[in-house]
Amino acid sequence: MNKQIKNIAVLTSGGDAPGMNAAIRAVVRTGIYNGLNVFGVIQGYQGLITNNIKPMDARSVSNILHLGGTILKTARCLEFKTEEGMAKAYQHVKENNIDALVTIGGDGTFTGAKIFSERYGINVIGIPGTIDNDLAGSDFTLGYDTAINTVLDAVDKIRDTADAHDRLFFIEVMGRNSGCIALRSAIASGAEVVLLPEQETTIDDLIKKLELGASTKKSSSIVIVSEGHKKGGAFEMARQVNERFKHYDTKVTILGHLQRGGSPSSFDRILGSRLGFAAVNALIAGETEKMAGLIGNEVKLTSIHDAITTQINKLEPDLLEMTEVLSI
Ligand code: ATP
């Protein structure tokens, strides 16, 4: 028998990602449309522990679709990982009569949600919000598309100066152990080489590719380095190339946190809206411990267990092969 859901709460946790606000808006409005009371938890699990929980209405999510970050704030909350912290969180969930939660975040957020649900019988649905695109159960995670566009904007500008000076630029992008951002931004920016955590590229391989470009009169070269590629990242790769080829005029740019911010792309706004809508409908249907994700342009539910434990390599083999060809 499904538990009757009357009051739900939504929170964002872990790293912020563009598109989270679209998901929050969709959760609030889908909940209200269906006659539910919706609460917003400020600062992720920290807000459950401190009882920073606010009622939301349809107007409290007006004019947020275009905003980066998250209006609910986010946090990495160590206390929630402890039994006492989780018990305090549950106390406040009970006091506010909250029956179910929508948690927007990455694998850590889902791990916490799963334990909380199992321990206290609170229904939870997750929405994958991370620029890294490193979760199973969704072809794309919220913020990933916007992050690529942000990288492109920066690489296009760097290309201008690289070209003017015949320079070799190493540009480091985010993604942790996933090369998704690096691969797509390399294709879309026309980078000469992309260095990925999932693929071994030696200095010799790299130099061979650069020399090929030089022999066919390329006036600039861009190497996109995924932050998880190797210890030392872009600086280390540039150092090693320069050690052997002093004639390269080498520069390094680490794009860093600017990749997390900015107005979400249309793709992320629509994805956030679809997943938020689906998450509330799933809770109403009595689902729990599932993640709403996009698989082949359809919104599907995957168990949180599978989403966080399935080993995945989301690099599309055809894109990998194409990069080799198009960068000659
Ligand atoms: P991102 O991908 O952006 O890092 P994330 O959700 O993986 O997002 P984490 O910092 O790993 O980010 O996790 C977010 C929060 O989830 C943690 O700060 C903590 O409050 C909670 N959490 C993570 N792991 C656990 C766990 N094992 N038990 C309980 N709570 C957890």
PDB file of N, CA, C and O in Angstrom, residues 244-301:
ATOM      1  N   ARG A 244      61.192  18.705 -23.160  1.00  0.00           N
ATOM      2  CA  ARG A 244      61.742  18.049 -24.356  1.00  0.00           C
ATOM      3  C   ARG A 244      61.686  18.920 -25.599  1.00  0.00           C
ATOM      4  O   ARG A 244      62.470  18.747 -26.513  1.00  0.00           O
ATOM      5  N   PHE A 245      60.753  19.836 -25.643  1.00  0.00           N
ATOM      6  CA  PHE A 245      60.597  20.677 -26.846  1.00  0.00           C
ATOM      7  C   PHE A 245      60.572  22.144 -26.425  1.00  0.00           C
ATOM      8  O   PHE A 245      59.523  22.740 -26.263  1.00  0.00           O
ATOM      9  N   LYS A 246      61.758  22.688 -26.286  1.00  0.00           N
ATOM     10  CA  LYS A 246      61.867  24.040 -25.732  1.00  0.00           C
ATOM     11  C   LYS A 246      61.312  25.094 -26.691  1.00  0.00           C
ATOM     12  O   LYS A 246      60.974  26.203 -26.294  1.00  0.00           O
ATOM     13  N   HIS A 247      61.215  24.735 -27.961  1.00  0.00           N
ATOM     14  CA  HIS A 247      60.753  25.731 -28.928  1.00  0.00           C
ATOM     15  C   HIS A 247      59.253  26.006 -28.837  1.00  0.00           C
ATOM     16  O   HIS A 247      58.775  26.996 -29.385  1.00  0.00           O
ATOM     17  N   TYR A 248      58.504  25.154 -28.124  1.00  0.00           N
ATOM     18  CA  TYR A 248      57.076  25.440 -27.973  1.00  0.00           C
ATOM     19  C   TYR A 248      56.877  26.611 -27.018  1.00  0.00           C
ATOM     20  O   TYR A 248      57.443  26.635 -25.932  1.00  0.00           O
ATOM     21  N   ASP A 249      56.057  27.567 -27.445  1.00  0.00           N
ATOM     22  CA  ASP A 249      55.686  28.682 -26.558  1.00  0.00           C
ATOM     23  C   ASP A 249      54.425  28.225 -25.816  1.00  0.00           C
ATOM     24  O   ASP A 249      53.306  28.333 -26.330  1.00  0.00           O
ATOM     25  N   THR A 250      54.658  27.673 -24.613  1.00  0.00           N
ATOM     26  CA  THR A 250      53.580  26.961 -23.915  1.00  0.00           C
ATOM     27  C   THR A 250      52.924  27.815 -22.829  1.00  0.00           C
ATOM     28  O   THR A 250      53.618  28.481 -22.060  1.00  0.00           O
ATOM     29  N   LYS A 251      51.602  27.796 -22.775  1.00  0.00           N
ATOM     30  CA  LYS A 251      50.865  28.496 -21.715  1.00  0.00           C
ATOM     31  C   LYS A 251      49.835  27.544 -21.111  1.00  0.00           C
ATOM     32  O   LYS A 251      49.349  26.628 -21.785  1.00  0.00           O
ATOM     33  N   VAL A 252      49.491  27.816 -19.845  1.00  0.00           N
ATOM     34  CA  VAL A 252      48.527  26.950 -19.145  1.00  0.00           C
ATOM     35  C   VAL A 252      47.376  27.809 -18.602  1.00  0.00           C
ATOM     36  O   VAL A 252      47.625  28.873 -18.036  1.00  0.00           O
ATOM     37  N   THR A 253      46.159  27.346 -18.786  1.00  0.00           N
ATOM     38  CA  THR A 253      45.003  28.014 -18.164  1.00  0.00           C
ATOM     39  C   THR A 253      44.180  26.953 -17.441  1.00  0.00           C
ATOM     40  O   THR A 253      43.824  25.931 -18.026  1.00  0.00           O
ATOM     41  N   ILE A 254      43.919  27.226 -16.167  1.00  0.00           N
ATOM     42  CA  ILE A 254      43.037  26.327 -15.399  1.00  0.00           C
ATOM     43  C   ILE A 254      41.691  27.048 -15.291  1.00  0.00           C
ATOM     44  O   ILE A 254      41.611  28.104 -14.668  1.00  0.00           O
ATOM     45  N   LEU A 255      40.670  26.495 -15.868  1.00  0.00           N
ATOM     46  CA  LEU A 255      39.389  27.235 -15.885  1.00  0.00           C
ATOM     47  C   LEU A 255      38.707  27.255 -14.521  1.00  0.00           C
ATOM     48  O   LEU A 255      38.026  28.218 -14.186  1.00  0.00           O
ATOM     49  N   GLY A 256      38.848  26.211 -13.745  1.00  0.00           N
ATOM     50  CA  GLY A 256      38.371  26.216 -12.354  1.00  0.00           C
ATOM     51  C   GLY A 256      36.888  26.481 -12.188  1.00  0.00           C
ATOM     52  O   GLY A 256      36.076  26.086 -13.027  1.00  0.00           O
ATOM     53  N   HIS A 257      36.555  27.185 -11.117  1.00  0.00           N
ATOM     54  CA  HIS A 257      35.157  27.278 -10.698  1.00  0.00           C
ATOM     55  C   HIS A 257      34.260  28.093 -11.609  1.00  0.00           C
ATOM     56  O   HIS A 257      33.040  28.042 -11.453  1.00  0.00           O
ATOM     57  N   LEU A 258      34.827  28.820 -12.554  1.00  0.00           N
ATOM     58  CA  LEU A 258      33.914  29.550 -13.443  1.00  0.00           C
ATOM     59  C   LEU A 258      33.031  28.567 -14.216  1.00  0.00           C
ATOM     60  O   LEU A 258      31.936  28.910 -14.663  1.00  0.00           O
ATOM     61  N   GLN A 259      33.496  27.313 -14.307  1.00  0.00           N
ATOM     62  CA  GLN A 259      32.709  26.289 -15.015  1.00  0.00           C
ATOM     63  C   GLN A 259      31.447  25.878 -14.261  1.00  0.00           C
ATOM     64  O   GLN A 259      30.575  25.226 -14.803  1.00  0.00           O
ATOM     65  N   ARG A 260      31.385  26.205 -12.983  1.00  0.00           N
ATOM     66  CA  ARG A 260      30.217  25.830 -12.176  1.00  0.00           C
ATOM     67  C   ARG A 260      29.083  26.841 -12.293  1.00  0.00           C
ATOM     68  O   ARG A 260      27.944  26.535 -11.980  1.00  0.00           O
ATOM     69  N   GLY A 261      29.448  28.094 -12.700  1.00  0.00           N
ATOM     70  CA  GLY A 261      28.457  29.168 -12.606  1.00  0.00           C
ATOM     71  C   GLY A 261      27.793  29.478 -13.924  1.00  0.00           C
ATOM     72  O   GLY A 261      27.915  28.740 -14.902  1.00  0.00           O
ATOM     73  N   GLY A 262      27.050  30.572 -13.914  1.00  0.00           N
ATOM     74  CA  GLY A 262      26.442  31.075 -15.144  1.00  0.00           C
ATOM     75  C   GLY A 262      25.010  30.623 -15.317  1.00  0.00           C
ATOM     76  O   GLY A 262      24.547  29.673 -14.684  1.00  0.00           O
ATOM     77  N   SER A 263      24.355  31.354 -16.209  1.00  0.00           N
ATOM     78  CA  SER A 263      22.956  31.067 -16.511  1.00  0.00           C
ATOM     79  C   SER A 263      22.852  29.718 -17.217  1.00  0.00           C
ATOM     80  O   SER A 263      23.589  29.452 -18.151  1.00  0.00           O
ATOM     81  N   PRO A 264      21.937  28.854 -16.759  1.00  0.00           N
ATOM     82  CA  PRO A 264      21.843  27.535 -17.391  1.00  0.00           C
ATOM     83  C   PRO A 264      21.418  27.609 -18.857  1.00  0.00           C
ATOM     84  O   PRO A 264      20.646  28.481 -19.238  1.00  0.00           O
ATOM     85  N   SER A 265      21.949  26.690 -19.645  1.00  0.00           N
ATOM     86  CA  SER A 265      21.574  26.596 -21.062  1.00  0.00           C
ATOM     87  C   SER A 265      20.112  26.169 -21.162  1.00  0.00           C
ATOM     88  O   SER A 265      19.528  25.670 -20.186  1.00  0.00           O
ATOM     89  N   SER A 266      19.542  26.299 -22.360  1.00  0.00           N
ATOM     90  CA  SER A 266      18.148  25.855 -22.540  1.00  0.00           C
ATOM     91  C   SER A 266      18.047  24.373 -22.205  1.00  0.00           C
ATOM     92  O   SER A 266      17.075  23.923 -21.593  1.00  0.00           O
ATOM     93  N   PHE A 267      19.076  23.614 -22.591  1.00  0.00           N
ATOM     94  CA  PHE A 267      19.049  22.168 -22.325  1.00  0.00           C
ATOM     95  C   PHE A 267      18.919  21.908 -20.813  1.00  0.00           C
ATOM     96  O   PHE A 267      18.098  21.092 -20.372  1.00  0.00           O
ATOM     97  N   ASP A 268      19.736  22.596 -20.019  1.00  0.00           N
ATOM     98  CA  ASP A 268      19.686  22.355 -18.566  1.00  0.00           C
ATOM     99  C   ASP A 268      18.398  22.866 -17.926  1.00  0.00           C
ATOM    100  O   ASP A 268      17.912  22.284 -16.954  1.00  0.00           O
ATOM    101  N   ARG A 269      17.853  23.953 -18.470  1.00  0.00           N
ATOM    102  CA  ARG A 269      16.575  24.441 -17.920  1.00  0.00           C
ATOM    103  C   ARG A 269      15.458  23.425 -18.191  1.00  0.00           C
ATOM    104  O   ARG A 269      14.605  23.159 -17.346  1.00  0.00           O
ATOM    105  N   ILE A 270      15.494  22.863 -19.392  1.00  0.00           N
ATOM    106  CA  ILE A 270      14.434  21.902 -19.749  1.00  0.00           C
ATOM    107  C   ILE A 270      14.654  20.592 -18.993  1.00  0.00           C
ATOM    108  O   ILE A 270      13.713  20.001 -18.456  1.00  0.00           O
ATOM    109  N   LEU A 271      15.922  20.175 -18.896  1.00  0.00           N
ATOM    110  CA  LEU A 271      16.225  18.941 -18.156  1.00  0.00           C
ATOM    111  C   LEU A 271      15.800  19.082 -16.686  1.00  0.00           C
ATOM    112  O   LEU A 271      15.137  18.203 -16.126  1.00  0.00           O
ATOM    113  N   GLY A 272      16.156  20.203 -16.061  1.00  0.00           N
ATOM    114  CA  GLY A 272      15.776  20.430 -14.655  1.00  0.00           C
ATOM    115  C   GLY A 272      14.263  20.408 -14.500  1.00  0.00           C
ATOM    116  O   GLY A 272      13.725  19.825 -13.553  1.00  0.00           O
ATOM    117  N   SER A 273      13.572  21.027 -15.446  1.00  0.00           N
ATOM    118  CA  SER A 273      12.099  21.067 -15.382  1.00  0.00           C
ATOM    119  C   SER A 273      11.530  19.658 -15.511  1.00  0.00           C
ATOM    120  O   SER A 273      10.644  19.254 -14.734  1.00  0.00           O
ATOM    121  N   ARG A 274      12.040  18.897 -16.475  1.00  0.00           N
ATOM    122  CA  ARG A 274      11.520  17.537 -16.689  1.00  0.00           C
ATOM    123  C   ARG A 274      11.769  16.637 -15.478  1.00  0.00           C
ATOM    124  O   ARG A 274      10.912  15.865 -15.057  1.00  0.00           O
ATOM    125  N   LEU A 275      12.974  16.746 -14.935  1.00  0.00           N
ATOM    126  CA  LEU A 275      13.320  15.843 -13.827  1.00  0.00           C
ATOM    127  C   LEU A 275      12.587  16.232 -12.536  1.00  0.00           C
ATOM    128  O   LEU A 275      12.180  15.364 -11.759  1.00  0.00           O
ATOM    129  N   GLY A 276      12.411  17.534 -12.331  1.00  0.00           N
ATOM    130  CA  GLY A 276      11.672  17.987 -11.143  1.00  0.00           C
ATOM    131  C   GLY A 276      10.212  17.531 -11.207  1.00  0.00           C
ATOM    132  O   GLY A 276       9.644  17.029 -10.230  1.00  0.00           O
ATOM    133  N   PHE A 277       9.626  17.695 -12.376  1.00  0.00           N
ATOM    134  CA  PHE A 277       8.239  17.267 -12.623  1.00  0.00           C
ATOM    135  C   PHE A 277       8.112  15.757 -12.389  1.00  0.00           C
ATOM    136  O   PHE A 277       7.214  15.278 -11.690  1.00  0.00           O
ATOM    137  N   ALA A 278       9.057  15.015 -12.955  1.00  0.00           N
ATOM    138  CA  ALA A 278       9.013  13.548 -12.832  1.00  0.00           C
ATOM    139  C   ALA A 278       9.227  13.098 -11.390  1.00  0.00           C
ATOM    140  O   ALA A 278       8.603  12.128 -10.933  1.00  0.00           O
ATOM    141  N   ALA A 279      10.101  13.803 -10.677  1.00  0.00           N
ATOM    142  CA  ALA A 279      10.406  13.402  -9.296  1.00  0.00           C
ATOM    143  C   ALA A 279       9.159  13.484  -8.420  1.00  0.00           C
ATOM    144  O   ALA A 279       8.864  12.565  -7.638  1.00  0.00           O
ATOM    145  N   VAL A 280       8.409  14.572  -8.556  1.00  0.00           N
ATOM    146  CA  VAL A 280       7.194  14.726  -7.728  1.00  0.00           C
ATOM    147  C   VAL A 280       6.145  13.695  -8.138  1.00  0.00           C
ATOM    148  O   VAL A 280       5.500  13.064  -7.285  1.00  0.00           O
ATOM    149  N   ASN A 281       5.987  13.494  -9.444  1.00  0.00           N
ATOM    150  CA  ASN A 281       5.010  12.481  -9.888  1.00  0.00           C
ATOM    151  C   ASN A 281       5.397  11.093  -9.375  1.00  0.00           C
ATOM    152  O   ASN A 281       4.530  10.285  -9.047  1.00  0.00           O
ATOM    153  N   ALA A 282       6.693  10.840  -9.304  1.00  0.00           N
ATOM    154  CA  ALA A 282       7.156   9.543  -8.789  1.00  0.00           C
ATOM    155  C   ALA A 282       6.809   9.409  -7.305  1.00  0.00           C
ATOM    156  O   ALA A 282       6.334   8.354  -6.859  1.00  0.00           O
ATOM    157  N   LEU A 283       7.005  10.482  -6.549  1.00  0.00           N
ATOM    158  CA  LEU A 283       6.654  10.430  -5.116  1.00  0.00           C
ATOM    159  C   LEU A 283       5.155  10.202  -4.938  1.00  0.00           C
ATOM    160  O   LEU A 283       4.733   9.396  -4.103  1.00  0.00           O
ATOM    161  N   ILE A 284       4.359  10.890  -5.742  1.00  0.00           N
ATOM    162  CA  ILE A 284       2.892  10.732  -5.656  1.00  0.00           C
ATOM    163  C   ILE A 284       2.508   9.287  -5.975  1.00  0.00           C
ATOM    164  O   ILE A 284       1.597   8.714  -5.368  1.00  0.00           O
ATOM    165  N   ALA A 285       3.248   8.686  -6.900  1.00  0.00           N
ATOM    166  CA  ALA A 285       2.959   7.291  -7.287  1.00  0.00           C
ATOM    167  C   ALA A 285       3.509   6.290  -6.262  1.00  0.00           C
ATOM    168  O   ALA A 285       3.394   5.082  -6.456  1.00  0.00           O
ATOM    169  N   GLY A 286       4.131   6.800  -5.205  1.00  0.00           N
ATOM    170  CA  GLY A 286       4.593   5.917  -4.130  1.00  0.00           C
ATOM    171  C   GLY A 286       6.010   5.381  -4.328  1.00  0.00           C
ATOM    172  O   GLY A 286       6.456   4.506  -3.595  1.00  0.00           O
ATOM    173  N   GLU A 287       6.723   5.937  -5.309  1.00  0.00           N
ATOM    174  CA  GLU A 287       8.093   5.475  -5.542  1.00  0.00           C
ATOM    175  C   GLU A 287       9.026   6.011  -4.458  1.00  0.00           C
ATOM    176  O   GLU A 287       8.798   7.084  -3.899  1.00  0.00           O
ATOM    177  N   THR A 288      10.082   5.283  -4.218  1.00  0.00           N
ATOM    178  CA  THR A 288      11.117   5.771  -3.301  1.00  0.00           C
ATOM    179  C   THR A 288      12.465   5.169  -3.664  1.00  0.00           C
ATOM    180  O   THR A 288      12.548   4.158  -4.375  1.00  0.00           O
ATOM    181  N   GLU A 289      13.523   5.848  -3.158  1.00  0.00           N
ATOM    182  CA  GLU A 289      14.917   5.428  -3.414  1.00  0.00           C
ATOM    183  C   GLU A 289      15.191   5.249  -4.896  1.00  0.00           C
ATOM    184  O   GLU A 289      15.865   4.318  -5.321  1.00  0.00           O
ATOM    185  N   LYS A 290      14.638   6.171  -5.701  1.00  0.00           N
ATOM    186  CA  LYS A 290      14.879   6.164  -7.142  1.00  0.00           C
ATOM    187  C   LYS A 290      15.468   7.514  -7.552  1.00  0.00           C
ATOM    188  O   LYS A 290      15.294   8.513  -6.857  1.00  0.00           O
ATOM    189  N   MET A 291      16.140   7.491  -8.685  1.00  0.00           N
ATOM    190  CA  MET A 291      16.641   8.733  -9.271  1.00  0.00           C
ATOM    191  C   MET A 291      15.935   8.947 -10.601  1.00  0.00           C
ATOM    192  O   MET A 291      15.828   8.005 -11.392  1.00  0.00           O
ATOM    193  N   ALA A 292      15.442  10.160 -10.828  1.00  0.00           N
ATOM    194  CA  ALA A 292      14.852  10.479 -12.136  1.00  0.00           C
ATOM    195  C   ALA A 292      15.985  10.912 -13.055  1.00  0.00           C
ATOM    196  O   ALA A 292      16.782  11.785 -12.705  1.00  0.00           O
ATOM    197  N   GLY A 293      16.079  10.286 -14.211  1.00  0.00           N
ATOM    198  CA  GLY A 293      17.166  10.631 -15.143  1.00  0.00           C
ATOM    199  C   GLY A 293      16.674  10.611 -16.565  1.00  0.00           C
ATOM    200  O   GLY A 293      15.543  10.173 -16.845  1.00  0.00           O
ATOM    201  N   LEU A 294      17.508  11.082 -17.470  1.00  0.00           N
ATOM    202  CA  LEU A 294      17.146  11.110 -18.883  1.00  0.00           C
ATOM    203  C   LEU A 294      17.914  10.011 -19.598  1.00  0.00           C
ATOM    204  O   LEU A 294      19.142  10.023 -19.621  1.00  0.00           O
ATOM    205  N   ILE A 295      17.177   9.061 -20.155  1.00  0.00           N
ATOM    206  CA  ILE A 295      17.835   7.974 -20.894  1.00  0.00           C
ATOM    207  C   ILE A 295      17.218   7.936 -22.283  1.00  0.00           C
ATOM    208  O   ILE A 295      16.023   7.668 -22.435  1.00  0.00           O
ATOM    209  N   GLY A 296      18.060   8.242 -23.283  1.00  0.00           N
ATOM    210  CA  GLY A 296      17.564   8.258 -24.663  1.00  0.00           C
ATOM    211  C   GLY A 296      16.394   9.200 -24.849  1.00  0.00           C
ATOM    212  O   GLY A 296      15.409   8.840 -25.493  1.00  0.00           O
ATOM    213  N   ASN A 297      16.491  10.385 -24.268  1.00  0.00           N
ATOM    214  CA  ASN A 297      15.445  11.426 -24.341  1.00  0.00           C
ATOM    215  C   ASN A 297      14.109  11.030 -23.709  1.00  0.00           C
ATOM    216  O   ASN A 297      13.069  11.598 -24.023  1.00  0.00           O
ATOM    217  N   GLU A 298      14.150  10.038 -22.837  1.00  0.00           N
ATOM    218  CA  GLU A 298      12.946   9.735 -22.046  1.00  0.00           C
ATOM    219  C   GLU A 298      13.313   9.823 -20.579  1.00  0.00           C
ATOM    220  O   GLU A 298      14.397   9.368 -20.189  1.00  0.00           O
ATOM    221  N   VAL A 299      12.415  10.366 -19.779  1.00  0.00           N
ATOM    222  CA  VAL A 299      12.681  10.419 -18.342  1.00  0.00           C
ATOM    223  C   VAL A 299      12.367   9.048 -17.752  1.00  0.00           C
ATOM    224  O   VAL A 299      11.265   8.521 -17.945  1.00  0.00           O
ATOM    225  N   LYS A 300      13.376   8.489 -17.069  1.00  0.00           N
ATOM    226  CA  LYS A 300      13.174   7.157 -16.487  1.00  0.00           C
ATOM    227  C   LYS A 300      13.659   7.157 -15.035  1.00  0.00           C
ATOM    228  O   LYS A 300      14.530   7.957 -14.665  1.00  0.00           O
ATOM    229  N   LEU A 301      13.116   6.227 -14.255  1.00  0.00           N
ATOM    230  CA  LEU A 301      13.564   6.087 -12.862  1.00  0.00           C
ATOM    231  C   LEU A 301      14.560   4.938 -12.773  1.00  0.00           C
ATOM    232  O   LEU A 301      14.347   3.873 -13.353  1.00  0.00           O
TER     233      LEU A 301
END
